[in-house]
Amino acid sequence: MPAVLFSLMLLGALCRLGESMSREEKSRLRNQVVEMFDHAYQNYMDHAYPADELMPLTCRGRVRGLEPSRGDVDDALGKFSLTLIDTLDTLVLLNKTTEFEAAVRRVLKDVRLDNDIVVSVFETNIRVLGGLLGGHSMAVMLKDGGQNMQWYQDDLLHMAKDLGLRLLPAFNTSSGLPYPRVNLRHGVRGPETRTGTETDTCTACAGTLILEFAALSRFTGDPVFEAHARRAMDFLWEKRQRNSNLVGTTINIHSGEWVRRDSGVGAGIDSYYEYLLKAYVLLGDDQFLQRFNIHYASIMKYISQPPLLLDVHIHKPLLPARTWMDSLLAFFPGLQVLKGDIRPAIETHEMLYQVTKKHNFLPEAFTTDFRVHWAQHPLRPEFAESTYFLYKATGDPYYLEAGRTILDNLNRFARVPCGFAAMKDVRTGSHEDRMDSFFLAEMFKYLFLLFADDEDLPFDIEDYIFTTEAHLLPLSLSTTPHSQSIPSNRTSEEEMDDSNFEWTCPNTRLLFPDPAYPRHLREPIRTAVDKSCPRAAPYREPGMGRPPLRAQDFMANNPEHLELLRRMGVTLIHLKDGRVQLVQHATQAVSAVAAEDGVRFMQDMMELSSQQQKEQLPPRAIQIVSDPFFGRVVLTAGPAQFGIDLSKSATGLRGFVTVAEPYSGCSEITNPEYVRGHIALLQRGQCMFAEKARHIQKAGAIGGIVIDDNEGSSSDTAPLFQMAGDGRSTDDVTLPLLFLFHKEGNILLETLKEYREVEVLLSDKARDRATIFKGKPRPGSQIEGSADVEASEGGCLTEATTPTNFEPISESLISTLALDEIKPSQEAVSDVDQDTSPMDEASPAEGVGPAEKEASPAEGVGPADKEASPAEEASPAEGVGPADKEASPTEGVGPADKEASPTEGVGPADKEASPTEEASPAEERAPPTVADSTQPKEETDSEKSKEGGTDSNQSVDELLADWREDLEAFQQMEKDEL
């Protein structure tokens, strides 16, 4: 017993947080940063220069036009030795003045800026113009020191002005917002430019210019650059949504109309907010600070749900726009430090640290329960940036350990012989042949500064401000005389209000009288993830007994349970896809004991969820096998954790469908004569899934299909989940029960309306037609004139391709539950997480940032591109579905007429085309297959209300046409997301 106690005490000592790091260890890590930089930089110079970027897997340079196009991401490449220019000021910071001097000479000798090439205005500004200005600042600083660069005559500044003049034609719009692209030689006008036809740009693209352009104006004395950047910032401010004071993600550069109205702090908007605050710091203009503070108040009111930052709609800011976050928002805690709002910065950073520890790197996008949404990681530096700023603000050595984690993961997982390679998939550790210039420009700056002491730096870092690309601009520019011709667009509504200047650049000593304060903020989020540190049981007053609520007993619509959660500091967030998210804030609990109970409740919920995930079942298939589909339409369905396991059945369950009455299935079935011997259709809601199953089983049904009541939901836009039991034994349920989202369910309902008798096959996966009709007449053989007569021997089948690999969700004090029912009027809810099946995590299109994703086999394949066996050949007549059949009368078919959900098109999933398959013209009309996708659809309440009810005469063909339109919309959204 004493030995056990001693072990626990030792472990507790080892796990104590806040223990300072020795100077020797910091020095070792600092030297390791320099060695890693040398490895990346020297490999670029040896294998890639003068190309823009290094391809570290093949040890060669990436030259635009010689390598396969990667789409928009290649717009950063302009044949101007991008990585070298982006790295100039990093060389100085890392005390490599000799290498810096050689690099400047190379830039002046080799780099040309008049290339006939179309580049991104945004990327060229922050990387190349910023790099030249940062290099100029360092060169002047070194020259003034009298030791180095004595030959320098503002050469980099002259190049910067030349580049600035080449970017100016992009601003030739009525709004003042720049075109997103410009030809370095020809501008934006004329056919030779190959640009100038774009109508939209992202908010960050137009709002991330003021630092570089103002610095260029003040360095050169030419006000034109600062004037154009200010005009763009002013226009974005004027176009903010006046009620929410938020901006959208994409705007029309001519009309000023918002094209995408979702608003967050990540991709598409991020650096607009950053440059408002930093423009105030650099230029001393109070107007920028006031605007930032107005925006910031709205961000904290609507977007911030500590520790989460979730996008909302600018017109309805209480309506979430999506349930996942992208990795670019990792810069925001650092910006909050500059703002002086340290507490939420600590909380959000800790959440990001959890995700990093779970996946080794921040995925390009991840869900609110920390699962992978896009699995790529191009070695982004934003998390390291926030880690550095939080260490500067708090002095907490915890952030040194976070920096050590970043270093270790880079060396273990990203380091390759020719540099560092981006992660293609953080789950598998696969690499991508790219090393972006920002890796050298930003990552090593922040990591070096994190471990450096003042005496290790060649200059006072406090005399400079970082641009969004971490280039260094001197704060002395704020006092540089500049032309009064730069207009001030301040309006009467923008009178200075002192309240907007509070909590800016605070004295951190006043914020942290207790050095343990940051730890107390992190602990509620951290403890559920890192369970290696034993924690003493909390003191409980006599008579308190066990914790007041166990995870397995929790009911989301039980008022007593909700009150208990409130007392424990646990809040519920109702997500758009019908799930409920639990978030715990210890500081909101009524007492320390209650807060501890909340921590334990959240840990139990995570363990309960994790147990369910270990029992995950793969998705199921519902295949329409009756005339005229004959197995060609497959709907992806979610399984149940009870009832018959279809994976153990070689043939599945085949039967005709009918609508149960009542449609909810929450009371005794009133039409058992129709349900008996059939597969019953039910609507989600009002009671537990298991209760529905028992009612239809009692009525004689052979199976059941539950259709989501959340209008517009689809497996295209939401992850599938398993239907959980009701907290008691479900051994009495002996029929299979499957779940369809609203759109897929509507396909089935409308098919039933149009054809009256619809036969389906419930199985673990889609079957080929030979298996379905084995021992039975070939479909179409008895139907005169049917197109299937000729095709019956080689039917075209698209199999559901939803991935079936799973991983546990992150153990944290954030838990997402897909509860059967969450509405106050409903009687019961599932007592456990039903969204335990991360079926969206490994889709072929996943793991790729939309703007830079590689074409996966599934990507962009329309409904006509269906997977066939290699031996299968599509005959010209094959695939002729409902479009070739006269529509049956639309008179009612019993309960379906009265209670069928509103009809909407279903967006098709990413489907994989066999390399040997060619779609014939007739095949393109075949009913497509529903599979899985991960891109959320954004839909406002107003849009739903406009849709209103459904046209009861809408045919299956119309549904399928809508389906195709939805796919195109989803794919475009995914392409534009980052």
Short mmCIF file of C-alpha atoms in Angstrom, two decimals, residues 40 156 194 212 231 238 250 253 255 293 430 487 504 508 577 591 619 621 668 727 824 847 874 886 900 906 953 965 978:
data_model
loop_
_atom_site.label_atom_id
_atom_site.label_comp_id
_atom_site.label_asym_id
_atom_site.label_seq_id
_atom_site.Cartn_x
_atom_site.Cartn_y
_atom_site.Cartn_z
CA ALA A 40 14.16 23.02 -44.59
CA LEU A 156 14.32 45.61 -51.77
CA ARG A 194 -6.43 35.98 -68.64
CA GLU A 212 1.73 46.07 -46.37
CA ARG A 231 -10.81 52.33 -49.42
CA GLU A 238 -19.90 49.81 -44.75
CA THR A 250 -17.51 36.14 -49.87
CA ILE A 253 -16.57 43.16 -55.80
CA SER A 255 -22.22 45.35 -56.21
CA ASN A 293 -13.95 46.42 -31.16
CA SER A 430 0.54 10.01 -45.36
CA PRO A 487 -8.95 60.43 -47.11
CA THR A 504 -6.53 46.80 -25.27
CA THR A 508 -0.69 41.23 -17.85
CA ASP A 577 -28.17 18.51 -37.69
CA SER A 591 -19.81 25.70 -6.40
CA PRO A 619 -23.75 1.88 -42.63
CA ALA A 621 -28.12 -0.02 -47.66
CA GLU A 668 -50.05 1.29 -30.97
CA GLY A 727 -31.51 2.46 -21.67
CA PRO A 824 -39.23 20.22 -25.18
CA GLY A 847 -8.94 15.49 -45.72
CA ALA A 874 -23.70 -0.78 -69.82
CA GLU A 886 -45.34 7.45 -67.67
CA ALA A 900 -45.24 12.21 -45.73
CA VAL A 906 -31.28 14.60 -52.41
CA ASN A 953 -47.20 16.09 -57.58
CA GLU A 965 -28.48 20.32 -58.52
CA LEU A 978 -11.07 27.81 -47.97
#
